[in-house]
Coordinates of C-alpha atoms in Angstrom, one line a residue:
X1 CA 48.2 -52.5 -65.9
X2 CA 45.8 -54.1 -68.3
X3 CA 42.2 -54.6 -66.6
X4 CA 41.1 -58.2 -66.0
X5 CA 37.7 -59.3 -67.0
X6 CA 37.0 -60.5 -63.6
X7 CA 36.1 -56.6 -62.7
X8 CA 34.0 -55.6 -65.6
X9 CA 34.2 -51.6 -66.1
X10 CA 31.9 -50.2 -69.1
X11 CA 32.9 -46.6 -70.3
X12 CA 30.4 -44.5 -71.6
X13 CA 31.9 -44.6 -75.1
X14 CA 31.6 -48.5 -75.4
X15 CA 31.3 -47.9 -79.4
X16 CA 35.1 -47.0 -79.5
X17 CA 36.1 -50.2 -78.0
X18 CA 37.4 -53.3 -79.8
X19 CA 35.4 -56.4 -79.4
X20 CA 36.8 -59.3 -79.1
X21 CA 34.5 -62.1 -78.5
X22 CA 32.7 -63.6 -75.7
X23 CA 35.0 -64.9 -72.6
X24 CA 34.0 -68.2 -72.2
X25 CA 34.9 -69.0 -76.3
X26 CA 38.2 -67.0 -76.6
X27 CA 41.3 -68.4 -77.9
X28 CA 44.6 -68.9 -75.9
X29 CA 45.3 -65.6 -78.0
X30 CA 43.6 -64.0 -80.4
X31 CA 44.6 -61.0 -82.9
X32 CA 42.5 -57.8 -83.9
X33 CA 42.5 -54.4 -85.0
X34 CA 43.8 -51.6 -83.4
X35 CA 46.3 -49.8 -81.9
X36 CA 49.5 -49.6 -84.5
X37 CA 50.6 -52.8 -85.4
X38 CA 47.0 -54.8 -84.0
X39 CA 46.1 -55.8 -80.5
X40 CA 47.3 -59.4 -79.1
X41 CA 44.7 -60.4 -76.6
X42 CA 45.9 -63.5 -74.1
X43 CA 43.2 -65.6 -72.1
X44 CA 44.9 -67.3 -69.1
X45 CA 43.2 -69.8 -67.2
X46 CA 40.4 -70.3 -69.9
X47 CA 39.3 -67.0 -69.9
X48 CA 39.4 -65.9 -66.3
X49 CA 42.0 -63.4 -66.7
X50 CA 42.6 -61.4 -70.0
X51 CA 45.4 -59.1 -71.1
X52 CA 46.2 -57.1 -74.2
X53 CA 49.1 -56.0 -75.3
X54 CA 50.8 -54.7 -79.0
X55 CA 51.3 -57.1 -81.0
X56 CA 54.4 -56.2 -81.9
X57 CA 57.5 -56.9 -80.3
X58 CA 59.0 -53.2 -79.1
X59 CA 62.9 -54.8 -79.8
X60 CA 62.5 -55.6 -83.1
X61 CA 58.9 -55.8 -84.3
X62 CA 58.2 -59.9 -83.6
X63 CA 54.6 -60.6 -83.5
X64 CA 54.1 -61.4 -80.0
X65 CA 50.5 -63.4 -80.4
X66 CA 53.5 -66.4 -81.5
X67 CA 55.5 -65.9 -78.1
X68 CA 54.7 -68.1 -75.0
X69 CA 53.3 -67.2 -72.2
X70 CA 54.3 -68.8 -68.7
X71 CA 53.6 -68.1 -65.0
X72 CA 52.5 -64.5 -66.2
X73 CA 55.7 -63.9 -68.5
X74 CA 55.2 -63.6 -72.4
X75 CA 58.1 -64.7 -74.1
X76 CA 59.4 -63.1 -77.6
X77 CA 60.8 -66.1 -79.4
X78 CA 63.2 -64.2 -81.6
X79 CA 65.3 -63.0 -79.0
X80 CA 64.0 -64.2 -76.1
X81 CA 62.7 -60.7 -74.4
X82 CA 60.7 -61.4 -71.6
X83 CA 57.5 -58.9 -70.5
X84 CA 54.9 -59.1 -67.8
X85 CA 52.0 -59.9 -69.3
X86 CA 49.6 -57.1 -66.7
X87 CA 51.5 -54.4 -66.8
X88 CA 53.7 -54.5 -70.1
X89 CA 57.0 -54.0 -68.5
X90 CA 60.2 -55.5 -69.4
X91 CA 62.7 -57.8 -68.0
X92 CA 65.5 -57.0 -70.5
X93 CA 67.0 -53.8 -71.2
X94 CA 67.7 -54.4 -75.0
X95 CA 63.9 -54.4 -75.5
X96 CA 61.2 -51.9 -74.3
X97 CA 58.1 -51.8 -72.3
X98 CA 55.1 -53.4 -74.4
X99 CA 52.3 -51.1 -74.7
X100 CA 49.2 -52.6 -73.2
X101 CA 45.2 -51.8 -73.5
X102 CA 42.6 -52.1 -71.3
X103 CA 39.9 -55.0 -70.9
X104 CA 36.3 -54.4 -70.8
X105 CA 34.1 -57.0 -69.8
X106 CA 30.8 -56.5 -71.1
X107 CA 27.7 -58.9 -69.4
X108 CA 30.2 -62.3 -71.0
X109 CA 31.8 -60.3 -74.2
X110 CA 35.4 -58.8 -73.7
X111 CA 36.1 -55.7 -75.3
X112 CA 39.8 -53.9 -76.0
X113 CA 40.2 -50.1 -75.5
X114 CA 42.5 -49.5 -78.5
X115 CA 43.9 -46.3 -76.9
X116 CA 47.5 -47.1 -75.2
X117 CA 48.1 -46.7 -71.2
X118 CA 51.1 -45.1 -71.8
X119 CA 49.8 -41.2 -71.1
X120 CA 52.8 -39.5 -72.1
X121 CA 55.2 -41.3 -75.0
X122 CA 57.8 -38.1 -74.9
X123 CA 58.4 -38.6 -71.1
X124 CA 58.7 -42.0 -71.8
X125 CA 61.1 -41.8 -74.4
X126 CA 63.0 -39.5 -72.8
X127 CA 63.4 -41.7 -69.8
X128 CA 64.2 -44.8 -72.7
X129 CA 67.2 -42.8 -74.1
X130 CA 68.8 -42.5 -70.7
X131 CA 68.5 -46.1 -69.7
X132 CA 69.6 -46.4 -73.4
X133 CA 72.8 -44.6 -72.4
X134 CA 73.2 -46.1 -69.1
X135 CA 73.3 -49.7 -70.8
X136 CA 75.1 -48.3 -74.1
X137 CA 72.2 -50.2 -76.0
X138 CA 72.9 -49.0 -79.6
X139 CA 69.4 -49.8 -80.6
X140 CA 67.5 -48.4 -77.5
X141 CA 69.1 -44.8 -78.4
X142 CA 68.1 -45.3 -82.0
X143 CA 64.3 -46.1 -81.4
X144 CA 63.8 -43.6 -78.5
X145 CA 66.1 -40.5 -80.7
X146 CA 63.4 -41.3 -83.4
X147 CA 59.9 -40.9 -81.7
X148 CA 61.5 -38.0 -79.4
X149 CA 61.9 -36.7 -83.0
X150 CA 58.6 -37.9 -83.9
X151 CA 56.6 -36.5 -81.4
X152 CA 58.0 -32.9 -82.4
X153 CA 60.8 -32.6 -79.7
X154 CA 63.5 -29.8 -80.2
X155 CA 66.9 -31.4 -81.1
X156 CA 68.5 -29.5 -79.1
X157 CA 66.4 -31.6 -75.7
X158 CA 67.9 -34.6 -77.2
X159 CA 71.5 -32.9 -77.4
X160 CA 71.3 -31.8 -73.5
X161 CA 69.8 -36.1 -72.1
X162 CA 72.9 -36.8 -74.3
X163 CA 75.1 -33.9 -72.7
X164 CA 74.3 -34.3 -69.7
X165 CA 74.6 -37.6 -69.2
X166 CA 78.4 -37.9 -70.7
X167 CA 79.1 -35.1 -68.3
X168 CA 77.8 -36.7 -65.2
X169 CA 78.9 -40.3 -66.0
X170 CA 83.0 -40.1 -66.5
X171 CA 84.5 -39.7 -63.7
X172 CA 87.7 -38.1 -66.1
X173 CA 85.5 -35.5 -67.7
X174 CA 84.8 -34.8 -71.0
X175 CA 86.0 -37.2 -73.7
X176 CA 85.6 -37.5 -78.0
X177 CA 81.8 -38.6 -77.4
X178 CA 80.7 -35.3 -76.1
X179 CA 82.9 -33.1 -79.0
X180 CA 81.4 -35.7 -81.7
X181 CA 77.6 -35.0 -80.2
X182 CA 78.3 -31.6 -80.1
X183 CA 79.6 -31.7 -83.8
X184 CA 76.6 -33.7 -84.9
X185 CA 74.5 -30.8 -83.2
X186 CA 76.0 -28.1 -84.9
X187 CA 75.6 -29.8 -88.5
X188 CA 71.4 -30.6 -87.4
X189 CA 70.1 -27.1 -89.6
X190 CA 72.0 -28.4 -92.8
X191 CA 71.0 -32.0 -92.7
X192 CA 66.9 -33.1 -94.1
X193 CA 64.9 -34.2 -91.3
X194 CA 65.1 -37.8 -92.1
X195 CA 69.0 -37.6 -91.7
X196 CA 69.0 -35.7 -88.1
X197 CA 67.8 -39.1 -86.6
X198 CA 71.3 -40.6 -87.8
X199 CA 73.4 -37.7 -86.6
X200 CA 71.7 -37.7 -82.9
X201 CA 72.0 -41.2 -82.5
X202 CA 75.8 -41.3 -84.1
X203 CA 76.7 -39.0 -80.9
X204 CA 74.9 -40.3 -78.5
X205 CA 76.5 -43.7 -79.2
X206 CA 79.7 -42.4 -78.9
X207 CA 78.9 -40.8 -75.5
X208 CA 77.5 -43.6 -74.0
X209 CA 80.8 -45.8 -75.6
X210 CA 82.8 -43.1 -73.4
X211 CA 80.8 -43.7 -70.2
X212 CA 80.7 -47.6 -70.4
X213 CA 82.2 -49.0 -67.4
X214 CA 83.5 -45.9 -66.4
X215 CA 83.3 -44.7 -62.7
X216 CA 81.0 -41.4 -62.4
X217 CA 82.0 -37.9 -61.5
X218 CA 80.7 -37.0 -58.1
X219 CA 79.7 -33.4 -58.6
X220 CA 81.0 -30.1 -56.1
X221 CA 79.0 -27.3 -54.9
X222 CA 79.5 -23.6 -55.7
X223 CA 81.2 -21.8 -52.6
X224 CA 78.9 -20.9 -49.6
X225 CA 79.7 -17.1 -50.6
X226 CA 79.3 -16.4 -54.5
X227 CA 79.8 -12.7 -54.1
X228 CA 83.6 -13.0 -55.1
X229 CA 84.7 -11.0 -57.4
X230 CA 85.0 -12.5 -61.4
X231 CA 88.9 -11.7 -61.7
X232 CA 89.4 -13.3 -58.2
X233 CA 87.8 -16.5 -59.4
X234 CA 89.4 -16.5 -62.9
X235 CA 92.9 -16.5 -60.6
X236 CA 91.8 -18.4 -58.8
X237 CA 91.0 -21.3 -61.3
X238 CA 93.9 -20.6 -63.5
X239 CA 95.5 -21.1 -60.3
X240 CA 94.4 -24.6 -59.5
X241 CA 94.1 -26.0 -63.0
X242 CA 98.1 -24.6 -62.7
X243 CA 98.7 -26.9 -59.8
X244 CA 96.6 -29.8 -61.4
X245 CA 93.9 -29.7 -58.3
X246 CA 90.9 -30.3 -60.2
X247 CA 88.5 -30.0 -57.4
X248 CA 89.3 -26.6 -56.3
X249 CA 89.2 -25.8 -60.3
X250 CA 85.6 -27.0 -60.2
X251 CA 84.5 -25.2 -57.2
X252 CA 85.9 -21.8 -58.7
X253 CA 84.2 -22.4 -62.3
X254 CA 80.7 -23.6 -60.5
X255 CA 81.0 -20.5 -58.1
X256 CA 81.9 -18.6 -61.2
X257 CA 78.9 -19.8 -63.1
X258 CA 76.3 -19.3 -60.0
X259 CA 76.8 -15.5 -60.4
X260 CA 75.6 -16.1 -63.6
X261 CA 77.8 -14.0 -65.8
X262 CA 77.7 -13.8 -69.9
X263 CA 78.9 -16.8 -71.5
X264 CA 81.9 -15.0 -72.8
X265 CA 83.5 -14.5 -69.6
X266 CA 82.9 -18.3 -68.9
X267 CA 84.4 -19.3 -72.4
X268 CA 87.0 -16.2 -71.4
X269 CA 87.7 -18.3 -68.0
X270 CA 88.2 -22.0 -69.5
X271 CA 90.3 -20.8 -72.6
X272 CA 92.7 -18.3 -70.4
X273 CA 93.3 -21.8 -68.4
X274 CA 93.2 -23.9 -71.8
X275 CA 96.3 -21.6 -73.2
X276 CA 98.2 -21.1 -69.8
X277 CA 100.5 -24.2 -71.1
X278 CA 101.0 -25.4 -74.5
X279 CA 98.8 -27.1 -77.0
X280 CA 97.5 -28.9 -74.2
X281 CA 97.1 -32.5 -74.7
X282 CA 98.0 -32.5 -78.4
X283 CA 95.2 -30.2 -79.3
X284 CA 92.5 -32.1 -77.5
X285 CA 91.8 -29.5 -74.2
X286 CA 91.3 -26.4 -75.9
X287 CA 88.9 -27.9 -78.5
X288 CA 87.4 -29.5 -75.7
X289 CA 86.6 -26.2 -74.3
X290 CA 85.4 -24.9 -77.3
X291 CA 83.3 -27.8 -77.9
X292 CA 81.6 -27.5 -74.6
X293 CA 80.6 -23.8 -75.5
X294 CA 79.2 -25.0 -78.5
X295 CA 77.3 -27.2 -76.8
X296 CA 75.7 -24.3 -74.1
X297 CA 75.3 -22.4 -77.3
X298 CA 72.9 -25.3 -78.7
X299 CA 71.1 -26.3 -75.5
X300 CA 71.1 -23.2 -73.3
X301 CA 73.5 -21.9 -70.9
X302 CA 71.2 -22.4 -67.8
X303 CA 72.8 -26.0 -68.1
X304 CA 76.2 -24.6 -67.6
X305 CA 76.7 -25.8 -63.9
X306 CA 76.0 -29.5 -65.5
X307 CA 78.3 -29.0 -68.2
X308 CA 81.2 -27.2 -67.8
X309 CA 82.6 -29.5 -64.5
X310 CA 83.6 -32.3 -66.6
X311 CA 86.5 -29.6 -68.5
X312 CA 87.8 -29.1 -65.0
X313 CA 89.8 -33.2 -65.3
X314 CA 90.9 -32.5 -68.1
X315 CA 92.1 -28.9 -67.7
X316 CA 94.1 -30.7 -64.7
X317 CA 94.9 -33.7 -65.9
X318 CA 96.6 -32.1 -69.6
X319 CA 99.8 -33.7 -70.8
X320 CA 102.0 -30.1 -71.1
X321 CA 103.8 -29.9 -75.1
X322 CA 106.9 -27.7 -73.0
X323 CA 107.6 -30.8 -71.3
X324 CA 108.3 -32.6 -74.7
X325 CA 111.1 -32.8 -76.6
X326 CA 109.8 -31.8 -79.7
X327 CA 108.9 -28.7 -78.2
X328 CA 112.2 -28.1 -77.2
X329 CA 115.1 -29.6 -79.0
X330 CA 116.8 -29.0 -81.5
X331 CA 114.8 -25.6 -81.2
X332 CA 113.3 -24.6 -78.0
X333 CA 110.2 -23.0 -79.0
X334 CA 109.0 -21.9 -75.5
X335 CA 111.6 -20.3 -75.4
X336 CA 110.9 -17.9 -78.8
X337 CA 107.8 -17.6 -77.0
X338 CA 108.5 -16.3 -74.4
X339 CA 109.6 -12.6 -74.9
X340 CA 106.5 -12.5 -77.1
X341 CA 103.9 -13.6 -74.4
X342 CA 105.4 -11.3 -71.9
X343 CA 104.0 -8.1 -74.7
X344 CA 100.2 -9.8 -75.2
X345 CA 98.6 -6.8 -73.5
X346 CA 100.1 -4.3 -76.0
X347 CA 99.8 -6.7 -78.9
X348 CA 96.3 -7.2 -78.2
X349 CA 95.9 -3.4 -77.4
X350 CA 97.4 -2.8 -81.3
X351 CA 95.4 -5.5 -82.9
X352 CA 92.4 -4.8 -85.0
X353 CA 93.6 -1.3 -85.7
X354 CA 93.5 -2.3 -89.4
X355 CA 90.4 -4.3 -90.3
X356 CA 91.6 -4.9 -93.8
X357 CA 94.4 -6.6 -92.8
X358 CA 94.0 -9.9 -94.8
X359 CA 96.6 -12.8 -95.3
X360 CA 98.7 -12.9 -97.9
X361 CA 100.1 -16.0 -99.7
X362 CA 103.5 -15.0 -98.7
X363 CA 102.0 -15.2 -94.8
X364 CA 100.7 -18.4 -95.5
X365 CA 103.7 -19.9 -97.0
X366 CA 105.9 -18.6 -93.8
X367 CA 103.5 -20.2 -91.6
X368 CA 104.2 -23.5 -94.2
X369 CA 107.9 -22.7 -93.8
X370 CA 110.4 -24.7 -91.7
X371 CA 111.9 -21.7 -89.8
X372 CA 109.6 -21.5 -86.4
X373 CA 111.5 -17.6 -85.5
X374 CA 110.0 -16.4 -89.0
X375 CA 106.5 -18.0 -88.2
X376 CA 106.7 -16.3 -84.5
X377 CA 107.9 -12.9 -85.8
X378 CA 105.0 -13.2 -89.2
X379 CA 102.3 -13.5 -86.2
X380 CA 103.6 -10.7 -84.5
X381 CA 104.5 -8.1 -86.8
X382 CA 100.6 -9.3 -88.3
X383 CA 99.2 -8.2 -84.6
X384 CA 101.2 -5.0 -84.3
X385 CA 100.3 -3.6 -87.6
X386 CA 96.6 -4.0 -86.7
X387 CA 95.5 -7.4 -88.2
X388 CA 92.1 -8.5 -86.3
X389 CA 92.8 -11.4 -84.1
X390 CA 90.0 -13.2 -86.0
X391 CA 91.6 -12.7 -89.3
X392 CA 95.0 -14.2 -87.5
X393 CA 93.1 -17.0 -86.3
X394 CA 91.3 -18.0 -89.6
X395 CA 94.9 -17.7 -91.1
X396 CA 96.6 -20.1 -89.0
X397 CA 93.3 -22.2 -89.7
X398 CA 93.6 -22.3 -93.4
X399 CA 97.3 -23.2 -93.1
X400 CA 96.4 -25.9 -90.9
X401 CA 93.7 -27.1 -93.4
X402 CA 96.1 -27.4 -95.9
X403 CA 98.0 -29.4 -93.6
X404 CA 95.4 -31.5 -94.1
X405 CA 94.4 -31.3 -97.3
X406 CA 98.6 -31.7 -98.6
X407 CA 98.5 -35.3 -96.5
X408 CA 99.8 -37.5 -98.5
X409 CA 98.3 -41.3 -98.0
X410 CA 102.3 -42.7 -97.7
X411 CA 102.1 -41.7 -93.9
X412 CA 100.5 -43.7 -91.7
X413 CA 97.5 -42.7 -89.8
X414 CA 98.4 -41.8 -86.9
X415 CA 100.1 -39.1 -88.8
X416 CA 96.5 -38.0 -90.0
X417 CA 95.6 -37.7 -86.4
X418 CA 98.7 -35.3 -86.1
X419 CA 97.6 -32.9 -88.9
X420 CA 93.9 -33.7 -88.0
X421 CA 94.0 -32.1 -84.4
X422 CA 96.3 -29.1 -85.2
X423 CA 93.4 -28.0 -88.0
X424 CA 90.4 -28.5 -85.0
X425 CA 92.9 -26.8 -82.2
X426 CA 93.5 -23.9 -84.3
X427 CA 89.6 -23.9 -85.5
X428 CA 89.1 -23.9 -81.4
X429 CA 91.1 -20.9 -81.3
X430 CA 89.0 -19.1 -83.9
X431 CA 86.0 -19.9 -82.8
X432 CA 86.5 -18.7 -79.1
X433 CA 88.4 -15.8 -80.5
X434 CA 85.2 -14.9 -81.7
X435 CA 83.5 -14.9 -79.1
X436 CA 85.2 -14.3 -76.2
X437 CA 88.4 -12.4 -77.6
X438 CA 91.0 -11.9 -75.5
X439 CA 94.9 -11.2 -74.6
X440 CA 95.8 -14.7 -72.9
X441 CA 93.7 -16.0 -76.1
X442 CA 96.5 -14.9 -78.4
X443 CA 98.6 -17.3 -77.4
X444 CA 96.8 -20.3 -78.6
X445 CA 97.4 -18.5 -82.1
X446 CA 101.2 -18.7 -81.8
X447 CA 100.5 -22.9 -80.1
X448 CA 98.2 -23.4 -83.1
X449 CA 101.0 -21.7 -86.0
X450 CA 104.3 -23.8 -84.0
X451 CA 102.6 -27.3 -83.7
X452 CA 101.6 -26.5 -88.2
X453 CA 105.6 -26.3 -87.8
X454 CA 106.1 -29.5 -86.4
X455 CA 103.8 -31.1 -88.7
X456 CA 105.6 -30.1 -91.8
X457 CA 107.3 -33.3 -92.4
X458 CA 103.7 -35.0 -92.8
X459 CA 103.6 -33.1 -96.2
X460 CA 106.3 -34.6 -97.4
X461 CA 105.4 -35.4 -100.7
X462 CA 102.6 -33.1 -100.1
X463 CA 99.3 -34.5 -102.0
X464 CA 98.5 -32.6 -104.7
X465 CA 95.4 -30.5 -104.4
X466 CA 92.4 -31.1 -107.0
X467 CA 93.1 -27.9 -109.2
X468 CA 97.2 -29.3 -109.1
X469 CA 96.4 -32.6 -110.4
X470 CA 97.0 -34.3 -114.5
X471 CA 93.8 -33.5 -116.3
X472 CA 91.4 -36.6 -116.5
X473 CA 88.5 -38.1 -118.0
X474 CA 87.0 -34.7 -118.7
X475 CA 89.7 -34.0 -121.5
X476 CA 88.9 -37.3 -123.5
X477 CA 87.1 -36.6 -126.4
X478 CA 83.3 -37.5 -126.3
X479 CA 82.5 -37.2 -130.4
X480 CA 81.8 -40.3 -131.7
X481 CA 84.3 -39.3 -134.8
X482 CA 86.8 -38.3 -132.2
X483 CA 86.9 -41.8 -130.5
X484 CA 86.6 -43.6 -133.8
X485 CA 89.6 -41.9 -134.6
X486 CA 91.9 -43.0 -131.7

């Protein structure tokens, strides 16, 4: 709170104060140096109390010495944000706290310390981007992701407020804001500085978009014994996240994470659940998953009992593709799964044998193809001739890209959503092949490859990639005699 010239208090270092002028001749409000934008100084009741403050507005920069000031209250007149005058504090959220200075009374002349009250501007900030979050105020998150930034604060501290907040505060679990901060987080070492300020706040918008007037999740506790065994909880979960009881799903992964095992059996425990069904949710769960190991990965897995809960809704919740038609008719594709899924051990027990194995075009074009049994029996003869499951996975990865790439702007875009979320749920599948390889894993390859099958009427007319396209400007002559001629 901003000290009152009725209690006069002279530090020894007098010389770095601001004068002002003496009380009895001071203006309603009066202006001077200091601080970062300049001091506003307010006399109330002709002089017998003084306060200080910025001068700028901390919404959007007014100059506060031209607000109003009323029963204690200044008043910014450009969009009407309120502060008390003593102690700076704010009665709007869309605004901030003013920064106020202390007021020296010197034997009749008032003085200004120029050096803020505010003792620690990262805490503060810090505390700014959550209420930012809580409110979904677009430009609260923007000012505070800029002087956390400023003040020399890891990204990755920004990336677990923002983390652990859309975790806590949806009551369904994680959602697109979370996978699009995450994204943002893993592109941070490849943008300039200037830039990373634009890719926090972009996800940290879309988090707190998710979270708006959406009920909270109530966090579980671990079980009482955390001695079981990590198979036993891995059933266990797969178990419950099998019978859609996402409570008992939680308690498993929380007890699973409080014996604090490596991050690849965690990853190892979601994905195994993530692939039990498939292509969960249209692609969305198992990218999900692999999202919020990304995420760990950026921030630290010590936040991994905050994080990984909000999967355990969604793991649950997951509409199932066997229970859609297009999975099954005119071609039941569970069905060509099945004898295959029932020999994962073995295949995964040959795989890698040969770590040349690369893919061939002719692989590619079968996983293109419109014959689902080839694609099933190209995968698996790949597997039991020794092809790495990684260089499987990037395969059906760079099919799926093309996918993408072959969209032709005639389909609508929901379409592009389609092709758009095989490419990320195969990608999901690479990337937590990587690290956490396993059998169960495989079958997200063979999900990923028979959802690029049903997408194969969305390149139909396939765009034309850049190197397939009619030459263009760059063959027109450039001489002067050349053009003269035509």
């Amino acid at each position: 709170m901003a000290a009152t010239t009725t209690a006069p208090t002279v530090p020894a270092d007098l010389d770095a104060l601001v004068r002002v002028g003496p009380r009895d001749e001071l203006a309603p409000v009066t202006v001077v140096s200091g601080g970062r934008h300049g001091i506003a100084v307010f006399a109330v009741a002709g002089g017998e109390r003084v306060y200080a403050v910025d001068n700028r507005c901390p919404h959007m920069g007014f100059p506060l010495h031209k607000g109003s000031v009323r029963d204690g209250i200044l008043t910014c007149h450009w969009h009407h944000a309120r502060f008390d005058l003593a102690s700076g504090g704010t009665f709007d959220q869309f605004a901030d706290d003013v920064q106020t200075y202390a007021v020296v009374n010197d034997d009749g002349i008032v003085y200004v310390d120029p050096r803020s009250h505010r003792a620690d501007r990262v805490d503060h900030a810090k505390e700014r981007l959550r209420d930012g979050l809580e409110q979904s105020i677009n430009l609260v998150l923007a000012k505070n992701v800029l002087a956390l930034l400023e003040a020399g604060v890891a990204p990755a501290e920004v990336l677990a407020i923002g983390g652990a907040f859309g975790a806590r505060y949806r009551e369904a679990g994680w959602r697109s804001g979370l996978t699009i901060l995450t994204a943002m987080g893993n592109i941070l070492p490849r943008l300039d500085p200037d830039d990373r300020v634009f890719a926090l706040y972009h996800g940290l918008v879309n988090v707190a978009r998710d979270c708006a007037g959406q009920p909270p999740r109530h966090p579980l506790d671990s079980l009482p014994e955390a001695a079981t065994p990590p198979d036993r909880l891995k059933a266990w979960f797969r178990q419950f996240v099998e019978v859609r009881d996402s409570d008992g799903a939680e308690r498993a992964l929380l007890t699973a994470v409080t014996n604090d095992p490596a991050p690849a059996v965690l990853a190892d425990l979601l994905a195994s659940a993530g692939t039990d069904h498939a292509f969960l949710d249209g692609g969305h769960t198992l990218d999900f998953v692999n999202k919020a190991r990304e995420l760990l990965d950026l921030i630290g897995w010590e936040h991994a009992a905050a994080i990984l809960p909000s999967l355990t809704p969604v793991l649950a919740a997951s509409r199932r593709s066997e229970e859609l038609n297009s999975w099954r008719h005119p071609v039941d594709l569970i069905a060509l799964l099945d004898p295959v899924f029932a020999r994962l051990d073995d295949l995964a027990a040959r795989a890698g044998a040969d770590p040349a194995w690369h893919a061939s075009d002719e692989f590619i074009a079968t996983l293109h193809g419109d014959d689902p049994a080839a694609i099933v029996a190209a995968l698996t003869t790949a597997l039991e001739v020794g092809a790495p499951p990684t260089a499987v996975t990037r395969a059906v990865s760079y099919a799926a890209a093309l996918r993408v790439a072959r969209f032709h702007t005639s389909n609508e875009f929901g379409d592009w959503i389609t092709v758009l979320h095989t490419f990320t749920y195969a990608n999901a599948t690479h990337q937590l092949m990587r690290r956490s390889p396993s059998a169960a894993l495989l079958r997200g390859v063979y999900h990923g490859a028979l959802s690029l099958y049903l997408d194969r009427f969305l390149n139909m007319p396939a765009a034309r990639l850049s190197h397939e396209r009619p030459a263009g400007l760059e063959t027109l002559p450039v001489e002067p005699g050349a053009l003269l001629a035509h």
